[in-house]
mmCIF file of C-alpha atoms in Angstrom:
data_model
loop_
_atom_site.group_PDB
_atom_site.id
_atom_site.type_symbol
_atom_site.label_atom_id
_atom_site.label_comp_id
_atom_site.label_asym_id
_atom_site.label_seq_id
_atom_site.Cartn_x
_atom_site.Cartn_y
_atom_site.Cartn_z
ATOM 1 C CA UNK A 1 96.294 102.873 69.520
ATOM 2 C CA UNK A 2 95.740 102.692 73.282
ATOM 3 C CA UNK A 3 99.261 101.314 73.776
ATOM 4 C CA UNK A 4 100.749 104.271 71.877
ATOM 5 C CA UNK A 5 98.794 106.726 74.028
ATOM 6 C CA UNK A 6 99.991 105.031 77.208
ATOM 7 C CA UNK A 7 103.596 105.074 75.960
ATOM 8 C CA UNK A 8 103.291 108.799 75.143
ATOM 9 C CA UNK A 9 101.821 109.522 78.570
ATOM 10 C CA UNK A 10 104.690 107.688 80.285
ATOM 11 C CA UNK A 11 107.211 109.559 78.098
ATOM 12 C CA UNK A 12 105.491 112.830 78.974
ATOM 13 C CA UNK A 13 105.834 112.173 82.706
ATOM 14 C CA UNK A 14 109.485 111.128 82.389
ATOM 15 C CA UNK A 15 110.461 114.077 80.181
ATOM 16 C CA UNK A 16 108.565 116.501 82.435
ATOM 17 C CA UNK A 17 110.445 115.335 85.510
ATOM 18 C CA UNK A 18 113.785 115.402 83.698
ATOM 19 C CA UNK A 19 113.084 118.897 82.385
ATOM 20 C CA UNK A 20 112.294 120.136 85.893
ATOM 21 C CA UNK A 21 115.519 118.634 87.251
ATOM 22 C CA UNK A 22 117.624 120.035 84.409
ATOM 23 C CA UNK A 23 116.199 123.538 84.837
ATOM 24 C CA UNK A 24 116.903 123.408 88.574
ATOM 25 C CA UNK A 25 120.536 122.464 87.839
ATOM 26 C CA UNK A 26 121.175 125.724 85.977
ATOM 27 C CA UNK A 27 123.378 128.343 87.533
ATOM 28 C CA UNK A 28 121.328 130.768 89.553
ATOM 29 C CA UNK A 29 121.303 134.435 88.692
ATOM 30 C CA UNK A 30 120.994 135.202 92.384
ATOM 31 C CA UNK A 31 118.132 134.926 94.828
ATOM 32 C CA UNK A 32 116.313 132.189 92.916
ATOM 33 C CA UNK A 33 115.207 128.709 93.856
ATOM 34 C CA UNK A 34 118.629 127.296 92.927
ATOM 35 C CA UNK A 35 120.173 129.314 95.779
ATOM 36 C CA UNK A 36 117.893 127.585 98.276
ATOM 37 C CA UNK A 37 119.492 124.231 97.503
ATOM 38 C CA UNK A 38 123.153 124.972 98.136
ATOM 39 C CA UNK A 39 124.051 128.224 96.440
ATOM 40 C CA UNK A 40 127.760 127.671 97.108
ATOM 41 C CA UNK A 41 127.719 124.334 95.338
ATOM 42 C CA UNK A 42 126.017 125.770 92.262
ATOM 43 C CA UNK A 43 128.675 128.481 92.064
ATOM 44 C CA UNK A 44 131.495 125.946 92.130
ATOM 45 C CA UNK A 45 129.832 123.555 89.685
ATOM 46 C CA UNK A 46 128.478 126.260 87.388
ATOM 47 C CA UNK A 47 131.672 128.287 87.073
ATOM 48 C CA UNK A 48 132.690 126.447 83.902
ATOM 49 C CA UNK A 49 131.359 128.019 80.732
ATOM 50 C CA UNK A 50 131.485 124.686 78.894
ATOM 51 C CA UNK A 51 129.370 122.958 81.523
ATOM 52 C CA UNK A 52 126.748 125.701 81.404
ATOM 53 C CA UNK A 53 126.606 125.608 77.603
ATOM 54 C CA UNK A 54 126.210 121.821 77.630
ATOM 55 C CA UNK A 55 123.467 122.122 80.222
ATOM 56 C CA UNK A 56 121.735 124.696 77.995
ATOM 57 C CA UNK A 57 121.934 122.298 75.036
ATOM 58 C CA UNK A 58 120.546 119.427 77.090
ATOM 59 C CA UNK A 59 117.721 121.655 78.326
ATOM 60 C CA UNK A 60 116.768 122.750 74.805
ATOM 61 C CA UNK A 61 116.932 119.168 73.551
ATOM 62 C CA UNK A 62 114.758 117.886 76.383
ATOM 63 C CA UNK A 63 112.278 120.729 75.836
ATOM 64 C CA UNK A 64 112.014 119.838 72.132
ATOM 65 C CA UNK A 65 111.398 116.179 73.003
ATOM 66 C CA UNK A 66 108.747 117.264 75.532
ATOM 67 C CA UNK A 67 106.982 119.467 72.953
ATOM 68 C CA UNK A 68 107.087 116.630 70.410
ATOM 69 C CA UNK A 69 105.520 114.200 72.880
ATOM 70 C CA UNK A 70 102.804 116.717 73.787
ATOM 71 C CA UNK A 71 101.953 117.283 70.114
ATOM 72 C CA UNK A 72 101.971 113.546 69.358
ATOM 73 C CA UNK A 73 99.746 112.846 72.341
ATOM 74 C CA UNK A 74 97.323 115.586 71.306
ATOM 75 C CA UNK A 75 97.101 114.278 67.735
ATOM 76 C CA UNK A 76 96.546 110.701 68.931
ATOM 77 C CA UNK A 77 93.836 111.768 71.388
ATOM 78 C CA UNK A 78 92.080 113.811 68.698
ATOM 79 C CA UNK A 79 91.945 110.985 66.159
ATOM 80 C CA UNK A 80 91.195 108.184 68.613
#
């Protein structure tokens, strides 16, 4: 059981970092943190509607994985 908890904790850290990076890649609505890191680049890369939709899908998928890992970790810690 301890191995499963450690694996879930590692997955939680990895998915948290990936989720942060994916959210920061989204097209800025103006004046946000994404404009601090090269606002011109985000406009050129985010101009495609298909790319933005795919990024939205990846973000939702990663968020669902993150929620699943959090729930699994909570259940394992409760019944340990």
